[in-house]
Short mmCIF file of C-alpha atoms and ligand atoms in Angstrom, two decimals:
data_model
loop_
_atom_site.label_atom_id
_atom_site.label_comp_id
_atom_site.label_asym_id
_atom_site.label_seq_id
_atom_site.Cartn_x
_atom_site.Cartn_y
_atom_site.Cartn_z
CA MET A 1 13.62 128.85 72.94
CA LYS A 2 16.40 132.03 71.65
CA ALA A 3 17.33 131.63 67.90
CA PRO A 4 21.55 131.03 68.35
CA VAL A 5 23.32 133.63 67.16
CA VAL A 6 26.00 132.94 64.63
CA SER A 7 28.45 135.61 64.21
CA ARG A 8 30.87 135.94 66.91
CA GLN A 9 30.26 139.28 67.83
CA GLY A 10 26.89 138.29 68.07
CA ARG A 11 27.93 135.43 70.31
CA VAL A 12 30.51 138.10 72.95
CA LEU A 13 27.31 140.91 73.11
CA ALA A 14 24.88 138.10 73.68
CA ASN A 15 26.66 136.47 76.56
CA VAL A 16 29.12 138.58 77.66
CA HIS A 17 27.91 139.89 81.55
CA ASN A 18 30.75 142.13 82.58
CA VAL A 19 33.52 144.07 82.30
CA PRO A 20 36.11 140.83 83.71
CA GLU A 21 34.21 138.85 80.79
CA TYR A 22 35.12 141.64 78.09
CA ARG A 23 38.83 141.33 79.59
CA ALA A 24 38.44 137.11 79.22
CA ALA A 25 36.51 138.02 75.60
CA ALA A 26 39.76 140.01 74.38
CA ARG A 27 42.45 137.85 75.68
CA ARG A 28 41.08 135.25 73.59
CA VAL A 29 40.83 137.76 70.12
CA LEU A 30 43.97 139.85 70.49
CA PRO A 31 47.52 138.30 70.25
CA ARG A 32 49.53 138.21 73.02
CA GLY A 33 51.74 141.33 72.71
CA ILE A 34 48.34 144.00 72.12
CA PHE A 35 46.97 141.90 75.10
CA ASP A 36 49.30 142.57 77.13
CA TYR A 37 49.71 146.21 75.52
CA VAL A 38 46.29 147.38 77.12
CA ASP A 39 46.27 144.87 80.64
CA GLY A 40 49.31 145.17 81.62
CA GLY A 41 51.20 147.60 83.91
CA ALA A 42 54.94 148.95 85.01
CA GLU A 43 57.52 147.09 86.98
CA ASP A 44 56.27 144.20 88.99
CA GLU A 45 52.52 145.94 88.72
CA VAL A 46 52.02 146.35 92.24
CA THR A 47 49.59 149.68 91.43
CA LEU A 48 47.99 147.72 88.53
CA ARG A 49 46.87 145.06 91.45
CA HIS A 50 46.74 147.79 94.61
CA ASN A 51 44.01 149.99 92.21
CA ARG A 52 41.31 147.14 92.49
CA ASP A 53 41.93 146.60 96.32
CA ALA A 54 41.93 150.03 96.68
CA PHE A 55 37.91 149.97 95.74
CA ASP A 56 37.69 146.98 97.79
CA ARG A 57 38.16 148.31 101.17
CA TRP A 58 35.51 150.64 100.71
CA GLY A 59 31.79 149.21 101.58
CA PHE A 60 28.55 150.33 101.64
CA MET A 61 26.34 151.06 104.14
CA PRO A 62 22.44 151.57 102.66
CA VAL A 63 20.21 153.94 103.92
CA TRP A 64 16.61 152.91 103.89
CA GLY A 65 13.81 155.03 102.05
CA PRO A 66 11.58 155.19 98.65
CA VAL A 67 14.35 155.51 96.04
CA THR A 68 13.08 157.19 92.42
CA GLY A 69 15.03 156.87 89.09
CA PRO A 70 17.89 156.63 90.29
CA ASP A 71 19.02 159.88 87.77
CA THR A 72 22.56 159.31 86.82
CA THR A 73 22.82 162.45 84.55
CA THR A 74 25.43 165.20 85.53
CA THR A 75 26.87 167.78 84.69
CA LEU A 76 30.76 168.17 83.74
CA LEU A 77 33.60 170.96 82.87
CA GLY A 78 29.97 172.12 82.33
CA ARG A 79 28.01 170.00 80.06
CA THR A 80 25.37 167.41 80.27
CA SER A 81 26.32 163.99 80.52
CA ALA A 82 24.18 161.22 80.35
CA LEU A 83 26.14 159.15 83.41
CA PRO A 84 29.66 160.43 86.06
CA LEU A 85 31.34 158.61 83.29
CA ALA A 86 33.95 159.72 80.51
CA LEU A 87 36.41 157.58 78.47
CA SER A 88 40.21 158.16 79.16
CA PRO A 89 42.77 159.36 76.12
CA THR A 90 44.41 155.66 74.95
CA GLY A 91 47.04 155.59 72.35
CA ALA A 92 47.52 153.10 69.57
CA THR A 93 44.05 152.12 69.64
CA ARG A 94 44.24 151.09 66.11
CA LEU A 95 46.29 148.47 67.32
CA ILE A 96 43.54 147.05 69.55
CA HIS A 97 40.58 147.18 66.66
CA PRO A 98 40.95 148.30 63.40
CA GLU A 99 38.57 150.90 63.29
CA GLY A 100 40.43 152.24 66.24
CA GLU A 101 39.33 155.82 68.03
CA LEU A 102 36.02 156.16 65.93
CA ALA A 103 34.34 153.24 67.16
CA VAL A 104 35.10 154.57 70.67
CA ALA A 105 34.32 157.91 69.39
CA ARG A 106 30.94 156.37 68.51
CA ALA A 107 30.58 154.39 71.49
CA ALA A 108 31.06 158.23 73.58
CA ASP A 109 28.66 159.67 71.26
CA VAL A 110 25.35 157.15 71.00
CA ALA A 111 26.17 157.15 75.50
CA GLY A 112 26.00 160.80 76.26
CA VAL A 113 29.66 160.35 77.85
CA SER A 114 32.56 162.82 76.78
CA TYR A 115 35.80 160.68 75.12
CA GLY A 116 39.24 162.35 75.40
CA LEU A 117 41.11 161.95 72.10
CA ALA A 118 45.31 160.53 72.85
CA GLY A 119 47.95 162.38 71.52
CA LEU A 120 49.14 159.06 70.80
CA SER A 121 46.01 158.54 68.84
CA THR A 122 45.78 156.84 65.42
CA VAL A 123 43.33 159.02 63.53
CA PRO A 124 43.31 162.14 62.89
CA MET A 125 41.41 164.76 65.66
CA GLU A 126 39.76 166.32 62.57
CA SER A 127 37.95 162.92 61.31
CA VAL A 128 36.93 162.58 65.00
CA ALA A 129 35.19 166.04 64.72
CA ASP A 130 33.35 165.86 61.58
CA GLN A 131 32.01 162.24 62.24
CA PHE A 132 31.25 163.04 65.67
CA PRO A 133 30.35 166.84 65.62
CA ASP A 134 28.17 166.96 68.70
CA LEU A 135 30.55 164.49 70.89
CA ASP A 136 32.19 166.01 73.90
CA ARG A 137 35.31 165.76 72.53
CA TRP A 138 38.63 166.65 74.61
CA PHE A 139 42.35 166.02 73.69
CA ASN A 140 44.95 164.83 75.63
CA PHE A 141 47.54 168.11 75.06
CA GLY A 142 51.52 167.30 75.08
CA LEU A 143 52.92 170.29 76.67
CA THR A 144 55.78 172.29 74.57
CA SER A 145 58.46 174.93 75.43
CA ASP A 146 58.35 175.62 72.14
CA ARG A 147 55.46 178.33 72.39
CA GLY A 148 54.90 179.46 68.60
CA HIS A 149 54.04 175.82 68.40
CA MET A 150 52.21 175.07 71.33
CA LYS A 151 50.01 177.92 70.03
CA ALA A 152 49.77 176.10 66.46
CA LYS A 153 48.85 172.54 68.29
CA LEU A 154 45.86 174.91 69.93
CA ASP A 155 44.84 176.30 66.89
CA ARG A 156 44.29 173.04 66.00
CA CYS A 157 42.45 171.69 68.75
CA ALA A 158 40.22 174.49 69.00
CA ALA A 159 39.66 174.36 64.73
CA SER A 160 38.29 170.76 65.24
CA GLY A 161 35.86 171.97 68.24
CA TYR A 162 37.25 170.18 71.17
CA ARG A 163 35.86 171.83 74.67
CA ALA A 164 38.75 170.53 77.05
CA LEU A 165 42.86 169.84 77.34
CA THR A 166 43.62 166.93 79.00
CA VAL A 167 47.49 167.48 80.07
CA ASN A 168 49.40 164.75 81.89
CA VAL A 169 51.61 165.33 84.69
CA ASP A 170 52.84 161.62 84.98
CA ILE A 171 54.72 160.98 81.97
CA ARG A 172 58.02 162.85 82.68
CA ALA A 173 59.70 159.28 82.05
CA LEU A 174 57.97 156.85 80.06
CA GLY A 175 56.90 153.67 82.55
CA SER A 176 59.05 150.60 82.31
CA ARG A 177 56.14 147.63 80.92
CA GLU A 178 57.69 144.58 81.50
CA ARG A 179 55.81 142.37 79.62
CA ASP A 180 55.99 144.89 76.52
CA ARG A 181 59.80 144.52 76.31
CA ARG A 182 59.78 141.14 76.45
CA ASN A 183 57.21 141.13 73.80
CA GLY A 184 58.92 143.10 71.78
CA LEU A 185 56.78 146.62 72.15
CA THR A 186 58.66 148.94 72.51
CA ALA A 187 59.61 152.06 71.05
CA PRO A 188 60.47 151.32 68.00
CA PRO A 189 59.01 147.65 68.22
CA ARG A 190 60.99 145.03 68.02
CA LEU A 191 59.55 141.84 67.02
CA THR A 192 60.22 139.02 69.20
CA LEU A 193 60.41 135.02 67.81
CA SER A 194 57.68 134.96 70.37
CA SER A 195 55.45 137.88 69.82
CA LEU A 196 55.07 136.59 66.04
CA ILE A 197 53.98 132.92 67.89
CA GLY A 198 51.58 134.88 69.25
CA ILE A 199 50.07 137.26 66.00
CA ALA A 200 50.10 133.71 64.33
CA ALA A 201 47.88 132.54 67.01
CA ARG A 202 45.79 135.35 66.21
CA PRO A 203 44.79 135.06 62.24
CA ARG A 204 41.35 136.86 62.35
CA TRP A 205 43.00 139.95 64.13
CA TRP A 206 46.00 139.52 61.46
CA VAL A 207 43.92 139.71 58.74
CA ASN A 208 41.73 142.63 59.92
CA SER A 209 45.09 144.32 60.71
CA LEU A 210 46.03 143.56 56.64
CA ARG A 211 43.43 145.08 55.46
CA ALA A 212 43.24 147.97 57.39
CA GLU A 213 45.53 151.26 56.62
CA GLY A 214 49.13 151.27 58.62
CA ILE A 215 48.94 152.47 61.54
CA ARG A 216 49.82 156.46 61.79
CA PHE A 217 49.86 159.01 64.67
CA PRO A 218 48.39 162.17 62.52
CA ASN A 219 48.26 163.93 66.01
CA LEU A 220 51.60 164.61 66.69
CA GLU A 221 53.01 168.01 66.82
CA ALA A 222 51.78 170.51 64.68
CA SER A 223 51.82 168.39 61.65
CA ASP A 224 49.41 166.36 59.30
CA SER A 225 52.82 164.15 58.84
CA ASN A 226 51.82 160.77 56.64
CA ASP A 227 55.05 159.42 58.76
CA SER A 228 54.34 155.36 59.33
CA MET A 229 54.82 153.53 62.58
CA VAL A 230 58.10 152.46 61.57
CA SER A 231 60.02 155.89 60.57
CA PRO A 232 62.87 157.21 63.88
CA SER A 233 61.32 160.09 63.49
CA MET A 234 57.99 159.07 64.40
CA TRP A 235 59.32 157.59 67.26
CA GLN A 236 61.25 160.44 68.48
CA GLN A 237 58.71 162.30 68.32
CA ILE A 238 56.54 159.12 70.31
CA LEU A 239 59.37 159.42 72.88
CA GLY A 240 59.72 163.00 73.35
CA HIS A 241 56.16 162.83 74.68
CA SER A 242 57.37 162.39 77.99
CA ASP A 243 59.22 164.86 78.60
CA SER A 244 60.67 165.69 82.50
CA SER A 245 61.77 169.57 81.92
CA LYS A 246 58.25 170.77 82.03
CA GLY A 247 56.35 172.66 84.99
CA TRP A 248 54.09 174.44 86.43
CA ASP A 249 55.11 177.55 84.19
CA ASP A 250 54.00 175.93 81.21
CA LEU A 251 50.77 174.99 82.89
CA GLU A 252 50.01 178.72 83.57
CA ALA A 253 51.32 179.54 80.10
CA LEU A 254 48.57 177.13 78.43
CA ARG A 255 46.06 178.31 80.89
CA ALA A 256 46.59 181.88 79.77
CA ALA A 257 46.72 180.41 75.63
CA TRP A 258 43.74 178.37 75.81
CA PRO A 259 40.54 179.57 76.85
CA GLY A 260 38.99 176.81 77.29
CA ARG A 261 38.60 174.00 79.28
CA ILE A 262 41.90 172.49 80.81
CA VAL A 263 41.75 168.94 83.02
CA LEU A 264 45.31 168.10 84.76
CA LYS A 265 45.65 164.07 84.67
CA GLY A 266 48.04 162.22 86.21
CA CYS A 267 47.95 163.01 89.97
CA VAL A 268 46.88 162.13 93.14
CA ASN A 269 48.95 164.32 95.29
CA PRO A 270 46.60 166.98 96.92
CA ASP A 271 48.95 170.29 97.29
CA ASP A 272 49.69 169.41 93.69
CA ILE A 273 46.04 169.17 93.03
CA VAL A 274 45.81 172.23 95.63
CA ARG A 275 47.99 174.09 93.51
CA ALA A 276 45.59 173.53 90.09
CA VAL A 277 43.23 175.28 91.70
CA SER A 278 45.73 178.01 92.26
CA ILE A 279 46.54 178.74 88.51
CA GLY A 280 43.29 177.94 87.16
CA LEU A 281 42.19 174.68 85.84
CA ASP A 282 38.67 173.66 85.83
CA ALA A 283 39.20 169.64 86.46
CA VAL A 284 42.14 166.90 88.08
CA GLN A 285 41.67 163.70 86.92
CA LEU A 286 43.02 161.39 90.14
CA SER A 287 45.37 158.67 88.10
CA ASN A 288 47.76 156.86 88.06
CA HIS A 289 47.67 156.11 84.47
CA GLY A 290 46.29 152.89 85.13
CA GLY A 291 49.60 151.22 86.85
CA ARG A 292 51.59 151.71 84.08
CA GLN A 293 54.01 154.43 84.82
CA LEU A 294 54.99 154.54 88.12
CA ASP A 295 54.72 151.32 90.12
CA HIS A 296 54.01 151.82 94.01
CA MET A 297 52.23 154.65 93.10
CA LEU A 298 49.32 155.73 95.68
CA SER A 299 45.47 155.09 94.05
CA PRO A 300 43.42 157.41 93.31
CA MET A 301 40.69 156.24 96.15
CA ASP A 302 43.25 156.23 98.73
CA LEU A 303 43.64 160.55 98.80
CA LEU A 304 40.16 161.02 96.94
CA ARG A 305 38.49 162.03 100.51
CA GLU A 306 41.72 164.35 102.06
CA SER A 307 41.82 166.03 98.28
CA ARG A 308 38.24 166.84 98.52
CA GLN A 309 38.56 168.01 102.13
CA ARG A 310 41.53 170.34 100.70
CA VAL A 311 39.78 172.40 97.84
CA GLY A 312 36.07 171.89 98.30
CA ASN A 313 34.14 172.48 95.45
CA ASP A 314 36.85 174.48 93.68
CA ILE A 315 37.18 172.13 91.06
CA GLU A 316 36.08 169.12 89.39
CA LEU A 317 37.49 165.77 90.30
CA TYR A 318 37.44 162.99 88.35
CA VAL A 319 39.17 159.39 89.10
CA ASP A 320 40.35 156.97 86.84
CA SER A 321 42.74 154.07 87.56
CA GLY A 322 40.88 150.22 88.16
CA ILE A 323 37.41 151.25 87.17
CA ARG A 324 35.73 147.86 85.77
CA ARG A 325 32.09 147.96 87.80
CA GLY A 326 29.64 150.69 88.55
CA SER A 327 30.28 150.02 91.92
CA ASP A 328 33.11 151.91 91.55
CA ILE A 329 32.05 154.69 90.23
CA VAL A 330 29.14 155.17 93.21
CA LYS A 331 32.26 154.79 95.81
CA ALA A 332 34.32 157.07 93.91
CA LEU A 333 31.71 159.71 93.93
CA ALA A 334 30.63 158.25 97.63
CA LEU A 335 34.23 159.58 98.40
CA GLY A 336 34.07 163.14 96.26
CA ALA A 337 34.43 162.44 92.40
CA ASP A 338 32.42 164.42 90.57
CA ALA A 339 33.25 161.71 87.85
CA CYS A 340 34.83 158.82 87.27
CA SER A 341 36.85 157.44 83.67
CA ILE A 342 37.95 154.03 82.15
CA GLY A 343 40.52 153.06 79.92
CA ARG A 344 41.15 149.65 79.98
CA ALA A 345 37.55 148.54 80.77
CA TYR A 346 36.43 149.95 77.38
CA LEU A 347 39.39 148.63 75.14
CA TYR A 348 38.72 145.21 76.00
CA GLY A 349 35.12 145.77 75.14
CA LEU A 350 36.35 147.08 71.88
CA ALA A 351 38.84 144.28 71.18
CA ALA A 352 36.09 141.48 71.68
CA ALA A 353 33.32 142.81 69.87
CA GLY A 354 34.28 146.30 68.27
CA SER A 355 32.50 149.57 68.81
CA PRO A 356 29.06 147.78 69.73
CA GLY A 357 31.63 146.30 72.33
CA VAL A 358 32.55 149.59 73.93
CA SER A 359 28.41 150.53 73.57
CA ARG A 360 27.48 147.38 75.88
CA VAL A 361 30.54 148.12 78.41
CA ILE A 362 29.18 151.63 78.71
CA GLU A 363 25.89 150.15 79.38
CA ILE A 364 26.44 147.80 81.91
CA LEU A 365 28.90 150.09 83.69
CA ALA A 366 25.61 152.31 83.80
CA ASP A 367 23.31 149.33 84.73
CA GLU A 368 25.77 148.87 88.00
CA LEU A 369 25.61 151.80 88.07
CA ARG A 370 21.60 152.74 88.90
CA ARG A 371 21.13 148.91 91.02
CA THR A 372 24.33 149.71 93.10
CA MET A 373 22.76 153.58 93.82
CA THR A 374 19.17 152.18 94.08
CA LEU A 375 20.34 149.73 96.52
CA VAL A 376 22.22 151.94 98.52
CA GLY A 377 19.87 154.36 98.67
CA VAL A 378 20.18 157.45 96.68
CA SER A 379 18.31 159.03 93.61
CA SER A 380 20.89 160.53 91.86
CA VAL A 381 24.07 161.44 91.23
CA ALA A 382 23.91 164.96 93.19
CA GLU A 383 22.30 163.40 95.85
CA LEU A 384 25.13 160.74 96.90
CA LYS A 385 27.75 163.27 96.22
CA GLU A 386 26.14 165.12 99.23
CA ARG A 387 25.64 162.32 101.77
CA GLY A 388 28.34 160.07 100.54
CA SER A 389 29.90 160.01 103.73
CA GLU A 390 26.38 158.23 104.98
CA VAL A 391 26.99 155.46 102.96
CA LEU A 392 30.07 154.45 102.48
CA ARG A 393 32.61 153.39 105.58
CA GLU A 394 36.59 151.56 104.98
CA VAL A 395 36.18 147.90 105.25
CA GLY A 396 37.08 147.01 108.79
CA ARG A 397 36.96 150.47 110.96
C1 FMN B 1 47.16 151.02 76.11
C2 FMN B 1 46.59 152.29 77.22
C3 FMN B 1 46.92 153.00 76.33
C4 FMN B 1 47.13 154.28 77.38
N1 FMN B 1 47.76 155.48 76.44
C5 FMN B 1 47.45 157.18 77.11
C6 FMN B 1 47.72 158.22 76.74
O1 FMN B 1 48.01 158.32 75.04
N2 FMN B 1 47.55 159.10 77.10
C7 FMN B 1 47.17 159.43 79.00
O2 FMN B 1 46.68 159.96 79.27
N3 FMN B 1 46.28 158.47 79.17
C8 FMN B 1 47.17 156.88 78.08
N4 FMN B 1 46.42 155.90 79.03
C9 FMN B 1 45.78 155.87 80.48
C10 FMN B 1 43.64 155.80 80.51
O3 FMN B 1 44.14 157.42 80.05
C11 FMN B 1 43.79 155.79 82.38
O4 FMN B 1 44.53 156.67 82.67
C12 FMN B 1 43.94 153.86 82.55
O5 FMN B 1 43.91 153.35 81.23
C13 FMN B 1 42.70 154.49 83.22
O6 FMN B 1 42.91 153.20 84.18
P1 FMN B 1 41.87 151.64 83.86
O7 FMN B 1 42.68 151.73 82.44
O8 FMN B 1 42.30 150.70 84.73
O9 FMN B 1 40.34 151.99 83.53
C14 FMN B 1 46.29 154.87 78.30
C15 FMN B 1 45.72 153.39 79.02
C16 FMN B 1 45.93 151.93 78.15
C17 FMN B 1 45.45 150.80 79.04
#
């Protein structure tokens, strides 16, 4: 007989066995409005649902033969990663857990995978760097036409040792997340009666949030602004993050100004990926922002094979949007991705069990990845990428 686990966190860690179950556990912990902020998508959530179907459309055709390992290590942007997996930037993470981005960074550090800190993160980029100097840190960089301003921001990233910048091309406008609007989680927030009831129904979250420091966005602009979440200037900056005026020349200027790596995030169009190669970017993260921006946008899985065929091995390709299982990672790699990235999966772990919950989600995905690779018949990430077309077929074809 195992001794009973008494703490709530301990019970979650002992009894939750996959990412969908972590989602259910997060739902039990978070107020309705915060859960919806994490879980929801744009408009009718067609893309949000399609992101799962896009993985289910592919099936394995295992090859028989001995398997060793399997070895899940790979190289991303010239650095070894323990898994073909990264943690994507997610804004306002301290809404989900008081330790926020630091809890996520700790789990990424332990797992030996990279973490992209959001521009809208709620801890300063310097704190993550100080506490986790060996973590492979990427920063979600907002393009700006003001070159002086850009330089100040780049200096700040370089001074705190961020190795790569992730630049969005999917936020020309803010996606209309109607769950957030119903819950009053807008910019600035407008708390509705139902959102207040949702908060009252989760007293533990409320107590933890009250004990923690107020939510701020200390990486916005070059400022070390102490503005709180309720100040109008802060919301102007947040809304300013969506900007339809930016184009390829801004990316070229960034390429010229930043000697480190640059990852373009948020496109699925092969023509854009070819263009990213032509201006010397290092990777493209195929993404529809987890279905949070443009509803009815295609999934990375719909265009991944075509994109890889178009660009050959000239650039690294990552896939996010809908990854919930290790088998999803195997499918993406078999179709031409170098790695996958997760957003909600780790946020569910964070909500349910803090940093150990994020670690557990990564372990679950790693375990599923290894088992799937073994059952499919490949011994390493390199072999999976090489023999992908031998082991995967579109279901029904
Ligand atoms: C709550 C939340 C906040 C996010 N904030 C950002 C952000 O600030 N910058 C960004 O590039 N992507 C952001 N994303 C998108 C993720 O980086 C990632 O592309 C997406 O979550 C992948 O889909 P998945 O959640 O199905 O794994 C956010 C996603 C979520 C769920």
